[in-house]
Coordinates of C-alpha atoms and ligand atoms in Angstrom, one line a residue:
Chain A
M1 CA 194.1 19.9 54.9
G2 CA 194.6 15.3 54.2
L3 CA 196.1 14.2 51.8
T4 CA 196.5 13.0 48.5
F5 CA 197.6 9.7 47.3
A6 CA 201.1 11.4 45.6
Q7 CA 201.6 13.4 47.9
K8 CA 201.3 10.3 51.0
L9 CA 203.7 8.1 48.3
L10 CA 206.7 10.8 47.5
G11 CA 206.1 12.1 51.4
R12 CA 207.4 8.6 52.4
A13 CA 210.1 8.4 49.8
A14 CA 211.0 11.2 50.7
G15 CA 210.8 11.4 54.3
K16 CA 208.2 14.0 55.0
V17 CA 205.2 15.9 54.2
V18 CA 205.3 17.1 50.6
E19 CA 203.0 19.7 48.9
P20 CA 202.5 19.6 45.1
G21 CA 205.4 21.6 42.9
E22 CA 208.0 20.5 45.8
I23 CA 210.7 18.3 43.6
V24 CA 211.5 15.2 45.8
F25 CA 214.6 12.5 45.3
V26 CA 213.3 8.6 45.2
E27 CA 214.6 5.8 44.4
P28 CA 211.9 3.4 42.5
D29 CA 211.2 -0.4 43.4
L30 CA 211.7 -0.9 39.8
V31 CA 213.9 0.0 36.2
L32 CA 211.1 -0.7 33.4
T33 CA 212.6 -1.6 29.2
H34 CA 211.7 -2.6 26.7
D35 CA 213.0 -3.4 23.4
N36 CA 214.6 0.1 23.6
S37 CA 217.0 -1.1 26.3
S38 CA 218.9 -1.8 23.3
A39 CA 220.2 2.0 23.1
I40 CA 219.6 3.0 26.6
I41 CA 222.7 0.0 27.0
G42 CA 224.8 2.1 24.8
K43 CA 224.0 5.0 27.2
F44 CA 224.9 3.6 29.7
E45 CA 228.1 2.3 28.8
S46 CA 229.4 5.8 26.6
T47 CA 229.1 7.2 30.3
L48 CA 229.8 4.3 32.7
P49 CA 232.1 1.9 30.4
E50 CA 232.8 -1.5 31.9
G51 CA 230.6 -0.3 34.6
K52 CA 227.4 -2.2 36.7
V53 CA 224.0 -0.7 37.0
K54 CA 223.5 0.3 40.8
H55 CA 220.1 -2.7 41.3
P56 CA 220.5 -5.4 39.3
D57 CA 217.4 -6.8 41.4
R58 CA 215.0 -2.8 40.0
I59 CA 215.6 -3.1 36.4
A60 CA 213.4 -5.0 34.5
I61 CA 213.3 -5.8 30.6
V62 CA 210.9 -6.7 28.5
L63 CA 211.0 -7.7 24.3
D64 CA 207.6 -6.8 22.9
H65 CA 207.8 -3.6 20.7
V66 CA 209.5 -5.9 17.4
T67 CA 208.5 -9.5 17.7
P68 CA 210.2 -11.5 16.7
A69 CA 212.3 -9.4 15.8
A70 CA 211.8 -8.0 12.0
T71 CA 214.3 -6.8 10.5
S72 CA 218.4 -7.1 11.2
K73 CA 218.5 -4.9 13.4
N74 CA 215.6 -5.3 15.6
A75 CA 216.8 -8.9 16.1
A76 CA 221.0 -6.8 16.9
G77 CA 219.1 -4.8 18.9
H78 CA 218.0 -8.2 20.7
A79 CA 220.6 -9.7 20.4
R80 CA 222.6 -7.0 22.6
V81 CA 220.3 -7.0 25.4
R82 CA 220.3 -10.1 26.5
K83 CA 223.9 -10.1 26.9
F84 CA 223.6 -7.2 28.8
V85 CA 221.2 -8.8 31.2
A86 CA 223.6 -12.5 31.6
E87 CA 227.0 -9.9 32.0
Q88 CA 224.4 -7.8 34.5
G89 CA 222.9 -10.1 36.7
I90 CA 219.5 -8.8 35.5
E91 CA 217.0 -11.6 36.4
K92 CA 214.0 -10.3 35.4
F93 CA 214.1 -10.6 32.3
F94 CA 211.3 -11.4 29.2
D95 CA 212.6 -12.9 26.7
V96 CA 210.8 -12.9 22.7
G97 CA 207.2 -14.4 22.8
S98 CA 206.7 -13.4 26.5
G99 CA 203.7 -10.9 26.1
I100 CA 204.0 -6.7 26.7
C101 CA 205.8 -5.3 29.8
H102 CA 202.8 -3.7 31.2
Q103 CA 200.7 -7.1 31.2
V104 CA 204.0 -9.7 31.9
L105 CA 205.1 -7.3 35.1
P106 CA 201.7 -7.8 36.3
E107 CA 201.4 -11.1 36.4
Q108 CA 205.0 -11.3 38.2
H109 CA 204.2 -9.2 40.6
L110 CA 206.8 -6.7 40.7
T111 CA 203.7 -4.0 40.6
L112 CA 202.8 -3.3 43.5
P113 CA 199.8 -2.1 46.1
G114 CA 202.1 1.9 47.8
G115 CA 205.2 1.3 44.4
I116 CA 206.9 3.2 42.9
V117 CA 207.9 2.2 38.6
V118 CA 209.1 4.1 36.3
G119 CA 209.7 2.9 32.9
S120 CA 210.9 3.9 28.7
D121 CA 207.2 3.6 27.6
S122 CA 204.9 6.2 27.8
H123 CA 201.7 3.2 29.0
T124 CA 204.0 2.5 32.1
C125 CA 201.0 4.4 33.6
T126 CA 199.0 1.2 33.4
Y127 CA 199.8 -0.8 36.7
G128 CA 197.9 2.4 38.5
A129 CA 195.0 -0.3 38.5
F130 CA 197.3 -1.7 41.7
N131 CA 197.7 1.5 43.3
T132 CA 201.5 1.7 42.2
F133 CA 202.4 5.0 41.3
A134 CA 203.7 4.2 38.0
T135 CA 204.9 6.4 35.2
G136 CA 207.1 7.8 31.8
I137 CA 210.5 8.0 31.3
D138 CA 213.1 8.7 28.6
R139 CA 215.4 6.3 27.3
T140 CA 218.2 9.1 28.8
E141 CA 216.9 8.6 32.4
A142 CA 216.8 4.9 32.4
A143 CA 220.0 4.4 31.7
G144 CA 220.5 7.4 34.6
L145 CA 218.4 5.2 36.8
W146 CA 221.1 2.4 36.0
I147 CA 223.7 4.1 37.0
T148 CA 222.5 6.5 40.3
G149 CA 219.2 4.0 41.5
R150 CA 217.9 7.2 41.4
T151 CA 215.6 9.9 40.0
W152 CA 213.3 12.6 40.8
F153 CA 209.3 13.6 41.0
K154 CA 208.0 17.2 41.1
V155 CA 205.5 16.2 43.5
P156 CA 201.9 16.3 41.0
E157 CA 197.9 18.0 41.5
T158 CA 196.2 15.6 42.0
I159 CA 192.4 15.7 39.6
E160 CA 190.1 13.2 41.3
I161 CA 187.6 11.8 39.0
N162 CA 184.3 10.0 40.3
L163 CA 182.5 7.2 38.8
E164 CA 179.1 6.2 39.7
G165 CA 177.3 3.5 38.7
F166 CA 177.3 1.2 36.0
L167 CA 177.5 0.0 32.9
Q168 CA 175.6 -0.8 30.3
S169 CA 175.4 -4.1 29.1
G170 CA 177.6 -3.7 25.2
V171 CA 179.1 -0.6 26.9
S172 CA 183.6 -1.1 28.1
A173 CA 185.6 0.5 30.1
K174 CA 187.1 1.2 27.3
D175 CA 184.8 3.2 25.9
L176 CA 184.3 4.9 30.1
I177 CA 188.1 6.1 30.2
M178 CA 187.0 7.0 26.1
T179 CA 184.6 9.8 27.2
I180 CA 186.6 11.1 30.5
I181 CA 189.7 11.3 27.5
G182 CA 187.5 13.7 25.5
K183 CA 185.9 15.3 28.3
L184 CA 189.0 16.0 29.8
G185 CA 190.8 16.6 26.4
S186 CA 194.5 15.4 25.8
D187 CA 196.2 18.1 28.0
G188 CA 193.6 17.8 30.3
A189 CA 195.7 16.3 33.2
N190 CA 199.4 17.4 31.6
Y191 CA 201.3 16.9 34.8
K192 CA 199.1 16.2 36.8
A193 CA 197.8 12.9 39.6
V194 CA 194.0 11.4 38.4
E195 CA 192.6 9.0 41.6
F196 CA 189.8 7.4 40.3
H197 CA 187.1 7.1 43.2
G198 CA 183.7 6.5 43.7
S199 CA 181.4 3.6 44.1
A200 CA 181.4 2.0 41.0
V201 CA 185.2 1.5 41.4
S202 CA 184.4 -1.6 43.8
G203 CA 183.0 -2.9 40.9
L204 CA 185.4 -2.7 38.6
L205 CA 187.4 -5.9 37.7
I206 CA 191.5 -6.3 37.7
H207 CA 191.3 -5.9 33.1
E208 CA 189.5 -3.2 33.5
R209 CA 190.6 -0.8 36.1
M210 CA 193.6 -1.3 33.6
T211 CA 192.6 -0.9 30.7
I212 CA 191.9 2.9 31.7
A213 CA 195.1 3.4 33.9
N214 CA 196.2 2.7 31.0
M215 CA 195.2 5.6 28.8
G216 CA 195.8 8.0 32.0
I217 CA 198.9 9.1 29.8
E218 CA 196.6 10.1 26.8
M219 CA 195.0 13.1 28.8
G220 CA 198.7 13.6 30.0
A221 CA 198.3 12.2 33.6
K222 CA 201.1 11.8 35.5
I223 CA 200.0 8.8 37.1
A224 CA 195.6 7.3 37.0
V225 CA 195.8 5.5 40.1
F226 CA 192.9 2.8 42.0
P227 CA 192.5 2.5 45.2
A228 CA 193.9 -1.6 46.5
D229 CA 190.8 -3.2 47.7
R230 CA 190.0 -6.9 47.6
I231 CA 189.3 -7.2 43.6
T232 CA 193.7 -6.0 44.5
S233 CA 194.7 -8.8 46.4
D234 CA 192.8 -11.7 45.2
F235 CA 194.7 -10.5 41.4
L236 CA 198.0 -11.3 44.0
F237 CA 196.6 -13.8 46.0
S238 CA 198.4 -12.1 48.8
D239 CA 197.3 -8.9 50.9
A240 CA 200.3 -9.0 52.7
L241 CA 202.0 -8.1 49.4
C242 CA 198.9 -4.5 49.5
K243 CA 200.7 -3.7 53.2
A244 CA 202.5 -0.5 51.5
A245 CA 198.9 0.7 49.3
L246 CA 198.2 4.3 49.9
W247 CA 194.6 5.9 49.2
S248 CA 193.9 9.4 49.7
D249 CA 193.0 11.7 53.1
I250 CA 188.8 11.8 52.6
D251 CA 189.2 15.8 53.2
A252 CA 193.0 16.1 50.3
E253 CA 192.9 18.6 48.0
F254 CA 191.9 18.0 45.0
C255 CA 192.6 20.8 42.3
E256 CA 189.3 19.4 39.8
V257 CA 186.8 17.2 40.3
Y258 CA 185.0 14.9 37.8
N259 CA 181.6 13.5 37.7
F260 CA 180.4 10.2 35.3
D261 CA 177.3 8.9 36.1
L262 CA 178.8 4.5 33.9
G263 CA 174.8 4.3 33.7
E264 CA 175.2 7.2 30.6
I265 CA 178.1 5.8 29.2
V266 CA 177.3 5.0 25.5
P267 CA 180.0 2.7 22.8
V268 CA 182.6 6.0 21.4
V269 CA 185.1 6.2 19.0
A270 CA 188.0 7.8 19.3
R271 CA 188.4 9.6 15.1
P272 CA 191.7 10.2 13.5
H273 CA 194.5 11.7 14.9
T274 CA 194.1 12.9 18.2
V275 CA 192.8 10.7 21.3
D276 CA 190.3 12.9 22.6
N277 CA 188.4 13.4 19.3
V278 CA 186.3 10.7 20.8
C279 CA 182.1 10.9 19.5
P280 CA 179.4 7.5 20.2
V281 CA 180.2 5.3 16.9
S282 CA 176.3 5.1 16.4
D283 CA 176.9 9.2 15.5
L284 CA 180.0 8.7 13.0
P285 CA 178.7 8.8 9.3
E286 CA 179.4 5.1 7.4
T287 CA 182.8 4.5 8.2
K288 CA 184.5 1.6 6.2
V289 CA 187.4 0.0 7.4
D290 CA 190.2 -2.2 5.7
Q291 CA 191.4 -3.9 9.8
V292 CA 190.4 -4.6 12.8
F293 CA 193.0 -5.1 15.6
L294 CA 192.3 -6.3 19.2
G295 CA 194.2 -6.6 21.2
T296 CA 197.5 -4.4 22.7
C297 CA 198.7 -3.5 26.6
T298 CA 195.0 -1.5 25.9
N299 CA 192.7 -4.5 25.0
G300 CA 194.6 -8.4 24.3
R301 CA 193.5 -10.0 27.9
V302 CA 191.3 -12.2 27.7
E303 CA 188.6 -10.9 29.0
D304 CA 188.6 -8.1 26.8
L305 CA 188.8 -11.4 23.4
K306 CA 185.8 -13.3 25.3
S307 CA 183.4 -10.2 24.4
A308 CA 184.9 -9.5 21.3
L309 CA 183.8 -13.1 20.9
E310 CA 180.3 -12.4 22.3
V311 CA 179.5 -9.7 20.3
M312 CA 180.4 -12.4 17.1
K313 CA 178.0 -14.8 17.8
G314 CA 179.8 -17.1 15.5
R315 CA 179.8 -15.1 12.7
K316 CA 182.5 -14.7 10.0
V317 CA 185.3 -11.5 9.6
V318 CA 183.9 -10.3 5.6
P319 CA 185.6 -10.4 3.4
S320 CA 186.8 -7.0 3.2
V321 CA 188.0 -6.7 6.4
R322 CA 192.2 -7.6 7.9
M323 CA 190.9 -9.1 11.3
L324 CA 194.2 -10.0 13.6
V325 CA 193.5 -10.2 17.2
G326 CA 196.8 -11.1 19.9
A327 CA 196.5 -11.4 23.5
A328 CA 198.3 -9.2 26.0
S329 CA 201.0 -11.4 27.1
R330 CA 201.5 -15.3 26.8
D331 CA 199.8 -16.0 29.8
E332 CA 196.9 -14.4 28.3
Y333 CA 197.3 -16.8 25.4
V334 CA 197.5 -19.7 26.7
K335 CA 193.6 -18.7 29.2
A336 CA 192.6 -17.9 25.9
L337 CA 193.6 -21.6 23.9
Q338 CA 192.5 -23.0 27.5
Q339 CA 188.6 -21.4 26.4
G340 CA 188.6 -22.3 22.5
I341 CA 188.5 -18.5 22.1
I342 CA 192.0 -18.4 19.6
E343 CA 190.0 -21.7 18.0
E344 CA 187.6 -19.3 17.0
F345 CA 188.3 -16.6 16.1
V346 CA 190.7 -18.6 13.3
K347 CA 187.0 -20.0 12.0
A348 CA 186.5 -16.2 11.8
G349 CA 188.3 -15.5 9.8
A350 CA 190.9 -14.1 12.2
V351 CA 194.8 -13.9 12.4
I352 CA 196.1 -14.7 15.3
L353 CA 199.9 -12.8 16.4
P354 CA 201.7 -13.3 18.9
P355 CA 201.7 -11.7 21.8
G356 CA 203.1 -8.6 21.9
C357 CA 203.0 -5.6 20.3
G358 CA 202.3 -6.3 16.8
P359 CA 201.2 -3.1 14.6
C360 CA 200.4 -0.8 17.3
L361 CA 203.8 1.1 17.5
G362 CA 203.5 0.9 13.1
A363 CA 206.6 -1.4 12.5
H364 CA 206.0 -4.7 11.6
Q365 CA 203.0 -6.9 11.7
G366 CA 199.9 -5.2 10.2
V367 CA 200.9 -2.0 8.2
L368 CA 198.8 -0.1 7.1
A369 CA 198.5 1.2 3.3
P370 CA 197.9 4.4 2.6
G371 CA 194.1 5.8 2.7
E372 CA 193.7 3.1 4.6
V373 CA 191.4 2.6 7.9
C374 CA 191.8 1.0 10.6
L375 CA 189.8 -0.1 14.5
S376 CA 192.1 -1.1 16.8
T377 CA 191.2 -1.5 20.8
A378 CA 195.0 0.6 20.9
N379 CA 195.5 3.5 23.3
R380 CA 196.8 5.6 20.4
N381 CA 195.6 7.2 16.7
F382 CA 198.2 9.2 15.7
K383 CA 198.5 10.5 12.2
G384 CA 201.1 7.3 11.4
R385 CA 201.2 5.4 14.4
M386 CA 200.6 2.6 12.5
G387 CA 203.5 3.2 9.7
E388 CA 201.6 4.9 7.3
K389 CA 201.0 8.5 8.2
D390 CA 198.1 9.2 5.3
A391 CA 196.3 6.3 6.5
F392 CA 193.3 6.5 9.9
I393 CA 193.4 4.9 12.6
Y394 CA 189.2 5.1 14.6
L395 CA 190.1 3.8 18.8
G396 CA 187.2 1.4 19.8
S397 CA 186.7 -1.1 22.9
P398 CA 186.5 -5.1 22.1
E399 CA 183.5 -5.6 21.8
T400 CA 183.4 -2.0 18.9
A401 CA 186.4 -4.3 17.4
A402 CA 184.3 -7.2 16.6
A403 CA 181.3 -5.0 15.5
T404 CA 182.8 -4.0 13.3
A405 CA 184.8 -6.7 11.8
I406 CA 181.4 -8.4 11.4
T407 CA 180.2 -5.4 9.1
G408 CA 182.2 -3.9 7.4
V409 CA 181.6 -0.7 9.1
I410 CA 182.4 0.9 12.8
T411 CA 179.7 -0.9 14.6
D412 CA 178.3 -0.1 17.3
P413 CA 177.7 -3.5 19.1
R414 CA 174.7 -3.3 20.3
E415 CA 173.4 -3.2 17.0
V416 CA 174.5 -6.3 15.3
Chain B
M1 CA 219.0 32.7 13.6
A2 CA 215.8 31.3 12.7
V3 CA 212.5 30.5 14.1
H4 CA 210.3 28.1 13.5
Y5 CA 206.7 28.5 14.0
Y6 CA 203.4 25.3 14.2
S7 CA 200.3 27.1 15.3
Q8 CA 198.9 23.9 16.1
N9 CA 198.0 22.0 19.5
D10 CA 199.0 18.2 20.1
I11 CA 201.9 18.2 18.2
N12 CA 202.8 14.5 19.5
T13 CA 205.5 12.0 18.8
D14 CA 204.8 10.6 16.0
L15 CA 204.6 14.1 14.2
L16 CA 208.0 14.7 15.7
F17 CA 209.4 11.4 15.1
P18 CA 207.9 8.7 13.8
G19 CA 206.8 5.8 15.7
K20 CA 207.8 3.5 13.0
Y21 CA 211.4 4.3 13.2
T22 CA 212.0 4.0 16.8
Y23 CA 214.2 1.0 16.8
T24 CA 216.0 2.0 14.2
C25 CA 216.9 4.8 14.3
G26 CA 219.4 6.3 17.4
T27 CA 221.7 8.4 17.2
G28 CA 221.9 12.0 16.3
P29 CA 222.2 12.0 12.6
E30 CA 220.4 8.6 12.2
I31 CA 217.6 10.7 14.7
V32 CA 217.9 14.3 12.1
E33 CA 216.5 12.3 8.8
H34 CA 213.2 11.3 9.8
L35 CA 212.7 14.4 12.5
L36 CA 209.3 16.4 11.5
E37 CA 209.1 13.8 8.5
D38 CA 205.4 13.9 9.0
L39 CA 204.7 17.1 11.0
D40 CA 207.2 19.4 7.8
P41 CA 209.4 18.0 5.4
G42 CA 210.9 20.4 5.1
F43 CA 212.5 20.2 8.1
R44 CA 215.6 18.9 7.9
E45 CA 217.0 21.0 5.1
K46 CA 216.0 24.7 6.6
V47 CA 216.9 24.2 10.4
K48 CA 220.0 25.9 12.1
A49 CA 222.0 25.4 14.4
G50 CA 220.6 28.4 17.1
D51 CA 216.9 28.0 15.7
I52 CA 214.3 28.2 17.5
I53 CA 211.2 26.6 17.6
M54 CA 208.0 27.8 18.5
A55 CA 204.4 26.1 18.6
G56 CA 200.8 25.7 20.6
S57 CA 199.3 23.9 23.7
N58 CA 200.8 19.9 24.6
F59 CA 204.0 19.5 22.6
G60 CA 205.2 16.7 22.7
C61 CA 202.4 14.6 23.8
G62 CA 202.7 11.1 23.2
S63 CA 205.2 8.7 23.6
S64 CA 208.2 8.2 25.9
R65 CA 210.4 8.7 23.3
E66 CA 212.8 10.3 23.4
Q67 CA 214.1 10.6 19.4
P68 CA 212.2 14.8 19.5
T69 CA 214.3 15.4 22.4
L70 CA 217.8 14.6 21.0
G71 CA 217.6 15.4 17.5
L72 CA 216.6 18.6 17.9
K73 CA 219.5 19.2 20.4
Y74 CA 221.8 17.3 18.1
L75 CA 220.8 20.2 15.6
G76 CA 221.6 22.3 17.5
V77 CA 218.2 24.3 18.0
Q78 CA 218.5 26.9 21.1
A79 CA 215.1 26.6 22.4
I80 CA 211.4 25.0 22.3
I81 CA 208.8 27.7 23.1
A82 CA 205.0 26.3 23.3
R83 CA 202.2 27.3 24.9
S84 CA 202.5 24.2 26.9
F85 CA 204.7 21.1 27.1
A86 CA 203.6 17.4 27.5
R87 CA 205.4 16.1 30.9
I88 CA 207.2 12.9 29.5
F89 CA 208.8 15.2 26.4
Y90 CA 208.9 18.0 29.5
R91 CA 211.1 15.9 31.4
S92 CA 213.0 14.5 28.4
S93 CA 213.6 17.9 27.2
I94 CA 215.9 18.6 30.0
N95 CA 217.3 14.9 30.7
Q96 CA 218.8 16.1 27.0
G97 CA 219.9 19.5 28.4
L98 CA 217.6 20.9 25.7
L99 CA 216.4 24.6 26.8
L100 CA 211.8 24.5 27.2
V101 CA 210.2 27.7 27.9
Q102 CA 206.7 27.5 29.2
S103 CA 204.7 30.9 27.5
P104 CA 201.3 30.8 26.9
D105 CA 201.1 34.7 25.8
A106 CA 204.8 35.0 23.6
V107 CA 203.2 32.3 21.7
D108 CA 200.0 34.7 21.6
F109 CA 201.9 37.8 20.7
Y110 CA 204.6 36.1 18.4
T111 CA 203.6 36.9 14.5
P112 CA 206.1 35.1 12.2
G113 CA 209.1 37.4 10.9
D114 CA 209.1 38.8 15.0
E115 CA 212.7 37.8 16.1
V116 CA 212.8 36.0 19.1
T117 CA 215.4 36.0 21.8
V118 CA 215.5 33.5 25.1
D119 CA 218.1 34.5 27.9
P120 CA 217.2 31.9 29.7
S121 CA 220.1 33.0 32.5
A122 CA 218.0 36.6 32.8
G123 CA 214.8 34.6 32.1
I124 CA 213.4 36.5 30.0
L125 CA 212.1 36.0 26.6
R126 CA 211.9 38.9 23.8
V127 CA 209.4 38.8 20.7
G128 CA 209.8 41.4 18.3
E129 CA 210.1 44.5 21.3
R130 CA 208.0 42.5 23.4
E131 CA 209.2 41.0 26.8
F132 CA 208.3 37.9 28.6
P133 CA 210.0 36.9 32.1
F134 CA 209.5 32.9 32.7
P135 CA 209.8 31.1 35.1
A136 CA 213.2 30.0 36.0
L137 CA 213.9 25.8 36.5
P138 CA 214.6 24.7 40.2
V139 CA 217.9 23.8 41.3
E140 CA 217.9 20.7 40.8
M141 CA 216.8 20.5 36.7
L142 CA 219.0 23.6 36.0
A143 CA 221.5 21.7 37.1
I144 CA 221.4 18.5 35.3
L145 CA 220.4 21.4 32.0
E146 CA 223.2 23.5 32.6
A147 CA 225.6 19.8 32.1
G148 CA 223.9 19.2 29.1
G149 CA 221.6 16.7 30.0
L150 CA 221.5 14.0 32.9
L151 CA 224.5 11.6 32.2
N152 CA 226.9 14.4 31.4
W153 CA 225.6 15.8 35.0
I154 CA 225.6 12.6 36.1
K155 CA 229.8 11.7 34.9
E156 CA 230.1 15.6 36.5
N157 CA 228.9 14.6 40.4
N158 CA 230.7 11.0 41.0
V159 CA 227.0 9.7 40.9
Ligands
SF4_1 S1 201.7 -2.8 23.0 FE1 201.0 -0.5 21.9 S2 200.7 1.2 23.2 FE2 201.2 -1.2 24.2 S3 203.5 -1.6 25.3 FE3 203.5 -1.9 22.8 S4 203.9 -0.6 21.1 FE4 202.4 0.9 23.6

């Protein structure tokens, strides 16, 4: 019987053949933390007073969640992180304005095929787009990794998802992954690895793979991973950086197999308050919105912003809607500026946010009022997620966000 | 010892601890002020050390924030019994030294008012008159749990 990606990768780390269910100890290539580093520093210092981190070169810290600081408490947290990275010689530090960690690390080529990255952020699974074994951990474990450089994994079982066919115009990778989550359910891949297979994979570009892998955690997946191919090496400008890439054997054992025909995918939304509460946009009753948010680590890349503008075709945001647009990183922001995208959004009436998480986690820059409705391109619509428990968050694609911004009601982008 | 029972599935991290406080509340006393605030606003007043939480499937799904596990451990919650747990939450509980027991049968059997006891060393969960055995944790995780969490384990083992 052949081996899965997770078996091969964890087996390589452990130096033996491993079976699902086994525990292996590994030394991740990179440990990511963000604004939460401040709390992690507290844990680190109380466990190892005056101590040094084991591998400063394997730590990446990105300030992105509440940036620029919204309160003096946030600012103090950021200041503590700056002091720590200087003291500890941590060079992979990305300060306020660099962008969202899940965009910045791939741009810096820190999430490589066949590598292991853990992050104190649940959407660390995004790097599966690059054939990286990447998964979320908590703050305590991040502190432990700073000290020891090691952690454990249980070798997961693997779900195979086969993708065939082509997405229709107006339909995006976001609709595809939300459709998959709607089918599998929010715990459908709990504890499991998800591998994407099928002839459609080679046609999915990096930004689309990132959108898909990013939402793996929304069905509980430990990792959500793509093969490394031409698209991966083009992104990295290097074949050499792909040399550690791994992929499952043709006869690997999968615990479940699902097939999706991309041609059948339609624009969908995830309705409040769970990500698997998915339905076609066209099935929704008329749903007025107060805010549209285009951005985040799920859909804040220049391709996403461009697709949204193509739907808007020069039309303005309706007065009843506040449209917020944020590029995922400084690099994506610059690209959007150079292509005139930002100017068009401003002229259409949108508010531009600095690169970062923005209102995604409900701390600042677009918190909702009680009873308000938001159509967001983020990955999570939990009650209270955008700072107000009596607000309603619908998740959709950049195209659906654009169609909604110009009509004021959640709208199928193929209808405008 | 009381049981706090939440029958719904998919109780996520925002319901356990709202995201808007994640960068301002990190210590036990700060966290418990908002623990379960949007799920059960009276929780803070009624919970006592030694209590048990009982819930549906996929408990703790969502964010990697550890305030839920840290806060529940700080309050002295003895164990969480659920039909199933989300992966990061499960891992985080071990890291905090908080016992989780996955037992769909026990949750289905439970009716509010039943007495519930957990004996982790014997791997036995009792609900009312019935016993539900649960599998022992792998040794690596058990060592972390018994040390009272990952950082204590690191300190004790000088790693
Ligand atoms: S954009 Fe949202 S989901 Fe992504 S890392 Fe930031 S807070 Fe998390």
